[in-house]
Each structure stands twice: as structure tokens, then as C-alpha cells.
Coordinates of C-alpha atoms and ligand atoms in Angstrom, one line a residue:
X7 CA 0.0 0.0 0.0
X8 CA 1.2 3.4 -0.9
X9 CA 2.1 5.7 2.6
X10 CA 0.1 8.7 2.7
X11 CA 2.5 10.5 3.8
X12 CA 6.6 10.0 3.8
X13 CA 8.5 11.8 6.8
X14 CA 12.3 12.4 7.0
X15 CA 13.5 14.2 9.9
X16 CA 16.3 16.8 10.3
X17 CA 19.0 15.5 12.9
X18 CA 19.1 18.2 14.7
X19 CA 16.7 21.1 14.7
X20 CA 17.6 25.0 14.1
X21 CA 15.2 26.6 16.4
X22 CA 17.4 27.4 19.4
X23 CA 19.4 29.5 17.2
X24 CA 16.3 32.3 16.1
X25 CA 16.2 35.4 17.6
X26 CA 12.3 35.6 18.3
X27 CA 13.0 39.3 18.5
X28 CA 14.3 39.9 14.9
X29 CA 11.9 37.8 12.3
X30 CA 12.9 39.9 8.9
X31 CA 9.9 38.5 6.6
X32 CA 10.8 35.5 4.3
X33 CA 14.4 35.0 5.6
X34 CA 13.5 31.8 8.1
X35 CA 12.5 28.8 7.3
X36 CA 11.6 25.9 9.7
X37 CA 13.7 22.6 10.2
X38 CA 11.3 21.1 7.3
X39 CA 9.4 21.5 4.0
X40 CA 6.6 19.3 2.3
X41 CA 7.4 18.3 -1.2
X42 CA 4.5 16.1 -3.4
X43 CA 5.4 15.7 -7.1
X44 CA 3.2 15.2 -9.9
X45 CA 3.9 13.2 -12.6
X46 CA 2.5 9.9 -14.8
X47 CA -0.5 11.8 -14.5
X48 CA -0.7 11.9 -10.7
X49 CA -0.1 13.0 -7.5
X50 CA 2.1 11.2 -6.0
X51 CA 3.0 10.4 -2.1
X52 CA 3.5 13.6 -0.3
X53 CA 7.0 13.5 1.8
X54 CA 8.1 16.2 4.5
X55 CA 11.7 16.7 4.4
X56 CA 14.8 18.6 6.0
X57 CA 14.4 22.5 4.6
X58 CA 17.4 22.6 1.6
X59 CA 17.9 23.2 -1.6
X60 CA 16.5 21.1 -4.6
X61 CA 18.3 19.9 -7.5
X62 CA 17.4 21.0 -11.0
X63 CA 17.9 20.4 -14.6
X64 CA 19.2 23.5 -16.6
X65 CA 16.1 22.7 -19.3
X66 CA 13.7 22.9 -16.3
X67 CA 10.8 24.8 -18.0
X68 CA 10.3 27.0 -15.2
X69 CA 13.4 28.3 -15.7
X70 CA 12.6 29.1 -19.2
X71 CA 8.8 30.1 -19.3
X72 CA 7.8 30.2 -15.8
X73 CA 5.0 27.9 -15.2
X74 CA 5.0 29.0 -11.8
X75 CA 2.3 29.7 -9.2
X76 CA 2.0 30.3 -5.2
X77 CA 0.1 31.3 -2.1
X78 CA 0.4 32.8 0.9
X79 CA -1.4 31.9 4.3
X80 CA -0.3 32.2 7.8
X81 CA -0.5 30.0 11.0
X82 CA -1.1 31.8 14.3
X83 CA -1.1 30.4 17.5
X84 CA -4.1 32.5 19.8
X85 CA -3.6 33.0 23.7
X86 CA -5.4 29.6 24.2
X87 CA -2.9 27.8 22.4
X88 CA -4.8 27.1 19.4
X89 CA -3.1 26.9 16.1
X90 CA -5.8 28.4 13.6
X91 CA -5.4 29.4 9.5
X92 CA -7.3 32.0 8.2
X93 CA -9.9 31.3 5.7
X94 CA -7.3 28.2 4.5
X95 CA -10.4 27.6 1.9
X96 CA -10.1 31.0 0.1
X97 CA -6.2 29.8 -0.4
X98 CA -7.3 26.5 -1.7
X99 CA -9.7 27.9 -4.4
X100 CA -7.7 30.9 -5.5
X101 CA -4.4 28.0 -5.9
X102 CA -7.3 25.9 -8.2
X103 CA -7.6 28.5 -10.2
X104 CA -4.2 29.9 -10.5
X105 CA -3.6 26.1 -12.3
X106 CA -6.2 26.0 -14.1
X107 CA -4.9 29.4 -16.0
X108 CA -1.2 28.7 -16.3
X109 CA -2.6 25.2 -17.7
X110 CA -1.6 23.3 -14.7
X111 CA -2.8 20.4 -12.8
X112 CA -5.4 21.2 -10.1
X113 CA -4.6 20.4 -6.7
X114 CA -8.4 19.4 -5.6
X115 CA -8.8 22.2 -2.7
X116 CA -9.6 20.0 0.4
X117 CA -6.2 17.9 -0.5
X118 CA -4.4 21.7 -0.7
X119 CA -6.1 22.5 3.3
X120 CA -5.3 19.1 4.5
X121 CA -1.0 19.5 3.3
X122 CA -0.9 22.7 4.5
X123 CA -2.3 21.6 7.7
X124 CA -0.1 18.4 7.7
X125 CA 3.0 20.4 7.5
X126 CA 1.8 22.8 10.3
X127 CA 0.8 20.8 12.5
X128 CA 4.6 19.0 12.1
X129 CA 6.4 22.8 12.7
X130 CA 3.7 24.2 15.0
X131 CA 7.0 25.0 18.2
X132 CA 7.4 27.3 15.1
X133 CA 4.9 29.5 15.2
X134 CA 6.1 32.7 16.6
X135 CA 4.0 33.9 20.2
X136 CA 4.9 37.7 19.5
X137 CA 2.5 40.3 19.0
X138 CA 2.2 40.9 14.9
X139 CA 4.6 38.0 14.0
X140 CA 3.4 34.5 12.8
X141 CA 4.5 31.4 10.5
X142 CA 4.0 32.6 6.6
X143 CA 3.2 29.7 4.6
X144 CA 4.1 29.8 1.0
X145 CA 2.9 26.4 -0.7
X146 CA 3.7 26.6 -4.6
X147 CA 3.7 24.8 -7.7
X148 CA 6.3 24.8 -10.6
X149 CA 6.7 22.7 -13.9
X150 CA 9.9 20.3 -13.9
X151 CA 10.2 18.7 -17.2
X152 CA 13.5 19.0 -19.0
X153 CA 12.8 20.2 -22.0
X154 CA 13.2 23.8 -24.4
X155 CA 10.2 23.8 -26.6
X156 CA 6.9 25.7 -25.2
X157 CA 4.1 23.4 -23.9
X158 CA 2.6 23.2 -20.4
X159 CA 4.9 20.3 -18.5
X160 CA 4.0 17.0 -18.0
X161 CA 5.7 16.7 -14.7
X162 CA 5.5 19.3 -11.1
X163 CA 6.6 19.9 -8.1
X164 CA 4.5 21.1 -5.2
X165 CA 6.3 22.2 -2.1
X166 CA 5.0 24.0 1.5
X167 CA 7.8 26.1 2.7
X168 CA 7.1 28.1 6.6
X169 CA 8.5 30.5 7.9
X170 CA 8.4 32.5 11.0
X171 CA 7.8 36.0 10.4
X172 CA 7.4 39.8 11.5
X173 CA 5.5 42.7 9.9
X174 CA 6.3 42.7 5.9
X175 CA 5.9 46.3 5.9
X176 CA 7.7 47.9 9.5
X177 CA 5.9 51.3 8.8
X178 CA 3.2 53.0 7.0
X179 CA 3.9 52.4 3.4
X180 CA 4.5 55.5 0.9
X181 CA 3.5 54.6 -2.8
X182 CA 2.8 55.8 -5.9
X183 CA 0.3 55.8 -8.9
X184 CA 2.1 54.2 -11.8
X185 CA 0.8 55.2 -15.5
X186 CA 3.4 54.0 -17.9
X187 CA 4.6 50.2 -16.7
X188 CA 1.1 47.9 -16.9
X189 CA 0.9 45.0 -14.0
X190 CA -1.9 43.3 -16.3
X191 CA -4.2 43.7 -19.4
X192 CA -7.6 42.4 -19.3
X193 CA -7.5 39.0 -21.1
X194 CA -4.2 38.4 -19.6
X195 CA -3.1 36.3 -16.3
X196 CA -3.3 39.2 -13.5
X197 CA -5.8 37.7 -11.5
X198 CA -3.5 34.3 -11.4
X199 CA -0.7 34.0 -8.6
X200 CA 1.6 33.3 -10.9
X201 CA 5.5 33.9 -10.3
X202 CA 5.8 36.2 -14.0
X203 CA 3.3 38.9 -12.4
X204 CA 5.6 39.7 -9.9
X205 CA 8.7 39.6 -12.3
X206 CA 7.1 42.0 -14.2
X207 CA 6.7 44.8 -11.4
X208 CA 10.0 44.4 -10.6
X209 CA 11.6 46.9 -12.5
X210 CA 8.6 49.7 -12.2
X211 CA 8.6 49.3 -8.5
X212 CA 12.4 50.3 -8.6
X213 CA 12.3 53.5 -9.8
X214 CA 9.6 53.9 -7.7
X215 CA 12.2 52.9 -4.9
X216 CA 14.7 55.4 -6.1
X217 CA 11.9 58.4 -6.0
X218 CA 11.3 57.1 -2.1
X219 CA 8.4 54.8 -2.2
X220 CA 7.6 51.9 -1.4
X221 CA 5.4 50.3 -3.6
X222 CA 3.3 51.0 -6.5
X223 CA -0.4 51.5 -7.1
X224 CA -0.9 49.9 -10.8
X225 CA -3.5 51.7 -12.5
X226 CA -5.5 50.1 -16.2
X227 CA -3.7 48.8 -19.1
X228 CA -6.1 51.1 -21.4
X229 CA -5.9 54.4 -19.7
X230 CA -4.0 54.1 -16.8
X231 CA -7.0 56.4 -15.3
X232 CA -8.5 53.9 -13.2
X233 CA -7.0 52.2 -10.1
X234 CA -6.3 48.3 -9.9
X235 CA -4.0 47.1 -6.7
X236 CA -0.6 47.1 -5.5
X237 CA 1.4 43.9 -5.9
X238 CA 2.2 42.8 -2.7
X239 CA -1.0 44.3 -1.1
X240 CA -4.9 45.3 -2.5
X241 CA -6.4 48.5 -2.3
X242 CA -8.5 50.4 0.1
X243 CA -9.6 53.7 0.8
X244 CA -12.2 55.5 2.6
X245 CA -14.0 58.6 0.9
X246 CA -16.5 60.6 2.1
X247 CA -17.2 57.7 5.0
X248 CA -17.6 55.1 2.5
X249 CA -15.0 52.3 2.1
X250 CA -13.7 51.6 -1.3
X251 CA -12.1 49.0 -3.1
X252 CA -11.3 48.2 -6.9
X253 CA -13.9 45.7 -8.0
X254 CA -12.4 42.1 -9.2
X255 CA -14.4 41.9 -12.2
X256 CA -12.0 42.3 -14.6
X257 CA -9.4 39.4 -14.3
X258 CA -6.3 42.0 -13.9
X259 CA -6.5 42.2 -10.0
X260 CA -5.9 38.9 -8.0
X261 CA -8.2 38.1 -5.5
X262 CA -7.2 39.0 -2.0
X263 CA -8.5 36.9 0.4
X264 CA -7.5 40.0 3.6
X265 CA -9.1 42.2 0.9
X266 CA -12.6 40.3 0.6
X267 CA -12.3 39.4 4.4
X268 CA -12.0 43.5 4.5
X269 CA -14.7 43.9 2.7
X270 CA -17.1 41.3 4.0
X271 CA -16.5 42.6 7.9
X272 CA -17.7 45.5 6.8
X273 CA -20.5 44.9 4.8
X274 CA -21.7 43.1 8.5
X275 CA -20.6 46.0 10.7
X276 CA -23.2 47.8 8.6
X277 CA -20.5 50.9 7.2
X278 CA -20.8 51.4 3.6
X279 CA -18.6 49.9 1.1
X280 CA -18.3 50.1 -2.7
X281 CA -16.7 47.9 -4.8
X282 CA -16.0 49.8 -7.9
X283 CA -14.0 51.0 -10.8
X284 CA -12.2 54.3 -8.5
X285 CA -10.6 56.5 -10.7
X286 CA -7.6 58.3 -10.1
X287 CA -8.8 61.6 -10.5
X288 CA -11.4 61.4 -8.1
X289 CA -8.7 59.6 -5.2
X290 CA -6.8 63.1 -6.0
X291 CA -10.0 65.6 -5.9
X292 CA -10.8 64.1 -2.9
X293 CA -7.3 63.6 -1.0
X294 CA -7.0 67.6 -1.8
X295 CA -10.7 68.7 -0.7
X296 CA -9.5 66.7 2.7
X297 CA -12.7 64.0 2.0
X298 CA -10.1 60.8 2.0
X299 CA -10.2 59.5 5.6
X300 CA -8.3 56.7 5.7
X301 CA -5.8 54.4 3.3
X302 CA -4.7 51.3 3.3
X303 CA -3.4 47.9 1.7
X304 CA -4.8 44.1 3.0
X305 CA -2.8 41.2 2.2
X306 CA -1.9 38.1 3.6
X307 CA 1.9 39.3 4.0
X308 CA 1.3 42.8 4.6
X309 CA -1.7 42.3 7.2
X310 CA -4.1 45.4 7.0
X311 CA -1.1 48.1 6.1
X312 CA -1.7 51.9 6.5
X313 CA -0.7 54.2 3.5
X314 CA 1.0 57.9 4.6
X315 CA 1.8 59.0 1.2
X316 CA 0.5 59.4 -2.4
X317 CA 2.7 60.0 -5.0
X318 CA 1.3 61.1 -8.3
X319 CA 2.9 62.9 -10.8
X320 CA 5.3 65.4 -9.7
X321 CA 2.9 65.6 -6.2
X322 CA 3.0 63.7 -2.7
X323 CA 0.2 63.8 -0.8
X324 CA 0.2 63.1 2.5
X325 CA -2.1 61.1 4.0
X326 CA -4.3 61.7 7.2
X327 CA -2.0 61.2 10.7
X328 CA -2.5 57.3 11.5
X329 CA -4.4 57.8 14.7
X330 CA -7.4 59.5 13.3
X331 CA -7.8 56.5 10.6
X332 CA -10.7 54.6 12.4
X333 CA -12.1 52.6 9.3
X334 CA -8.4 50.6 9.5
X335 CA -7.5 50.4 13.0
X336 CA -11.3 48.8 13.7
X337 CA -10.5 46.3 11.0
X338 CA -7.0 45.4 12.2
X339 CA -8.2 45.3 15.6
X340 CA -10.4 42.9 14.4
X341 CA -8.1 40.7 12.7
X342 CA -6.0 40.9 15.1
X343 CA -8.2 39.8 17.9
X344 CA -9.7 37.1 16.1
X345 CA -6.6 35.3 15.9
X346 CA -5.1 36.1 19.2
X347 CA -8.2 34.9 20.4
X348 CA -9.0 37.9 22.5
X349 CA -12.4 39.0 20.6
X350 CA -15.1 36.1 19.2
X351 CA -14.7 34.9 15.8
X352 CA -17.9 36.3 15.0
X353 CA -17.9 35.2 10.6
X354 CA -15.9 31.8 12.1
X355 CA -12.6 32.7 9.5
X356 CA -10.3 31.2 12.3
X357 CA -9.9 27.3 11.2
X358 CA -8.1 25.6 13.5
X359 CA -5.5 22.8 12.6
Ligands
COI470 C1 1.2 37.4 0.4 O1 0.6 38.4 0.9 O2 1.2 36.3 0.9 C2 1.8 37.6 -0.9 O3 1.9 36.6 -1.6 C3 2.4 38.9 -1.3 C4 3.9 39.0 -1.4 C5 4.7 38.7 -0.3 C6 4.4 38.6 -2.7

């Protein structure tokens, strides 16, 4: 009979050598990393092994063409002691379809919850008991066959990396509102997490750097008029006491699940939301005439993070002081307590392992 799951153990673990205090995001990794490859048509026996590096061919057509997709999630552990994910089935669905547009094969979702969960549950001393810090889960997929011509591969590898981490952004974030480079065109594979879409804002978010900011907010292929999100983080601001957000019908934003939880917590507290094409004229009009309370960016890495600048043109704007944003710090108090376990789960997002 075929194990259902292989384990090989590290000799000797590397936790008594992190310094709890100092968790620079994405630089940690846990003793061990799940690996399940895909090939002959099939899944086949998931194995947790030591964290290393993997061997690859030169041809591998990842390498080449990036068939390449990923995730992120993160493990908390609340006062209690619980170990919960948040909203782990949000992950699963948004992986399924990241395959299915990069012409991969799908993980089925509940199998994608129950290896995340598997590996978790074996690095859980990992998991990080500071306020704000927690174990980032990155499970991803990649094409491995050996081989130059262009065609989806006939062979993958998944893998689960953890890692214990701090705040991705360490202060308000300053960014500014590109309109020459294009993250995505309509038609195109924006709304996949796919390893090429971050490529891509590499360079734009650079000069960006140079000028002093952070990040970027993309705005539409056509026009560049109309906002979209901002890489590592989605969109949100409130004008006029109404919380808005770029809509997700067009398939050149990715689907945040912090973004829709955002959105959703809202929509129960009963404060109004819009989800909408904003344009960037009307962001400015009202940042000037002093009608945009609050700004900020929800993703899994960057948590609910609060925007103090605005670039745009040859202007910064800045942004209303932190402590008068309410919209945000309700949310992120929220969040926060949810997992921490010190307010009640009221939309049950917390899943526990
Ligand atoms: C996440 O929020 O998990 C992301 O994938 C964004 C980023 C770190 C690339």
C-alpha cells in the first residue's frame, strides 16, 4: 500500500538559534518542507523533508517560461494555544484556479487545506508567540520537465515552505500611482498568482524605490486612469465615510482573500462599502478637498497596512495622521483579535488545525 504521507527528519533542529525578536519576513525557514510531485499523470506520495535546496535540470521549463504559481497563508497560535489558518479555503480555491490558468494540474482544494495543515501541525513549536509576528506559509507549484520547446509540463513539483515571520511592511507604506509600466491587461493572467506577475513589477517598483516609495499602485492597461491594486497588497480607501475598493471583475486584479475578508467585515458592521472601478482623478480631488479619511493595503503578507503618502505625478500627498484613521485600526483590531483569540470569531474565519 502506498504511505500517505513520507516523513524524514532533520537530525538536529535550528530553532534554538532564532532570535524571536528579529523575524525579517521570508528569511526563516523551519527545520522542514513538504514536497509532493506530480507526474505519470498523478499526484504522488507527499513527503516532509529537511528544509534545503532542490536539484534542478538546466532545461527545467520553469526556468525558461515560468509555469510558476504560489500562495500565501499564515499559522497563528491564539492566547489559548490554538493553532488556527485564516480562511485556508479561500487559499485553496484561488491556488485551483491559479492552475487552471497557467494550464496546470489542479490540486483538488480539500487535499491543498489538509498539506498545509499536515506540515503545520509538524512545525507548529514554530509559530512565533509575538504580537504581529506569525509562521508565513508559501505552498507553490512549478513545472519540472526538461525540456526547451513551449508546452505546459507534464511533470511538477509542489512544495510547502514556513516560515516565521514579523510585519512585511515595518511602517506605513508610501506609494505611488504608476501610469506608464502595466501589471496586467484584461485578457491576460493578472488575477492568477503566478511567479511572471511579480517579475514584471519588478523593474517599475524600482524606480519607484529610487523616488522614495515603497510600492506602487498599478493603475489600467487602457488608460492608466483607473486604479487596480498594488502587488504585494490590495487597495482600500475611505472617501467621504464610504469604504472603497477596486472591483475584481475584470481578471487583472488577484483576489485578495484580507481584501474580501476586509470587505465582507464591513459589509456586516453595517459601514458602507463600494466595490467599484475608482478613478484616479477622483482619489486626488478628494485627497485635496480633505474627503479621504483613511488608506490602506490588506494582504496576507502585509496584514491590514496603513498608507501615509500618495505619490502622483510630480505631487506627494500626505495622507491623514494614523491615529485619526478609524475605518483601519477597527479592522486590524479585528483581525487581530480574532486570531489572538481575545475578541469572538464572529464570521468563524479562524480554522483551527
Ligand atoms: C502574500 O501576501 O502572501 C503575498 O503573496 C504577497 C507577497 C509577499 C508577494
Amino acid at each position: 500500500m502506498t504511505p500517505e504521507l513520507e516523513i524524514h527528519r532533520v537530525t538536529e533542529s535550528r530553532i534554538g538559534q532564532i532570535n524571536w525578536d528579529n523575524l525579517p519576513f521570508g528569511h526563516i525557514f523551519t527545520d522542514h518542507m513538504l514536497v509532493m510531485d506530480y507526474r505519470d499523470d498523478s499526484w504522488q506520495t507527499p513527503q516532509i523533508v529537511p528544509y534545503g535546496p532542490i536539484s534542478m535540470h538546466p532545461c527545467n521549463t520553469t526556468l525558461h517560461y515560468g509555469q510558476s504559481i504560489f500562495e500565501g497563508m499564515k499559522a497563528i497560535r491564539s492566547k489559548d494555544g490554538r493553532v488556527t489558518l485564516f480562511r485556508p479555503d479561500m487559499n485553496a480555491k484561488r491556488f485551483a484556479e491559479s492552475c487552471l490558468r497557467m494550464a496546470m494540474p489542479v490540486i483538488p482544494e480539500a487535499r491543498f487545506i489538509e498539506l498545509v495543515k499536515t506540515l503545520v501541525r509538524f512545525e507548529q513549536t514554530w509559530i512565533p508567540d509575538r504580537a504581529e509576528a506569525s509562521l508565513y506559509i508559501r505552498p507553490f507549484l512549478f513545472a519540472t520537465d526538461e525540456y526547451l520547446g513551449v508546452r505546459p509540463s507534464k511533470t511538477y513539483k509542489f512544495m510547502i515552505l514556513t516560515c516565521p515571520v514579523g510585519a512585511y511592511y515595518a511602517k506605513p507604506v508610501s506609494v505611488k500611482i504608476e501610469e506608464t509600466y502595466t501589471r496586467a491587461a484584461e485578457g491576460g493572467v493578472g488575477r492568477a498568482k503566478t511567479a511572471g506577475n511579480y517579475a514584471a513589477s519588478l523593474y517599475p517598483t524600482q524606480r519607484a524605490i529610487e523616488q522614495g516609495f515603497q510600492q506602487l499602485i498599478w493603475t489600467d492597461a487602457k488608460s492608466h486612469e483607473y486604479l487596480e491594486e498594488s502587488g504585494t497588497m490590495n487597495l482600500m480607501l475611505v472617501i467621504d465615510g464610504v469604504l472603497l475598493t477596486p472591483s475584481e471583475d475584470s481578471d487583472t486584479i488577484l483576489r485578495s482573500v484580507v481584501k474580501r475578508s476586509v470587505v465582507e467585515l464591513a459589509k456586516h458592521w453595517g459601514l458602507p462599502v463600494e466595490e467599484r472601478r475608482i478613478s484616479v482623478a477622483e482619489v486626488i480631488t478628494a485627497i485635496r478637498e480633505g474627503r479621504l479619511t483613511d488608506a490602506f493595503g490588506a494582504g496576507t503578507a502585509a496584514t491590514i497596512a496603513p498608507i501615509a503618502k500618495i505619490g502622483y505625478r510630480d505631487e506627494l500627498f500626505e495622507l491623514p495622521a494614523l491615529e485619526t484613521r478609524a475605518v483601519s485600526l477597527r479592522i486590524k483590531a479585528y483581525l487581530d483579535g480574532i486570531k489572538s483569540g481575545d475578541c469572538a470569531d464572529e464570521l468563524s474565519w479562524c480554522v483551527e488545525i
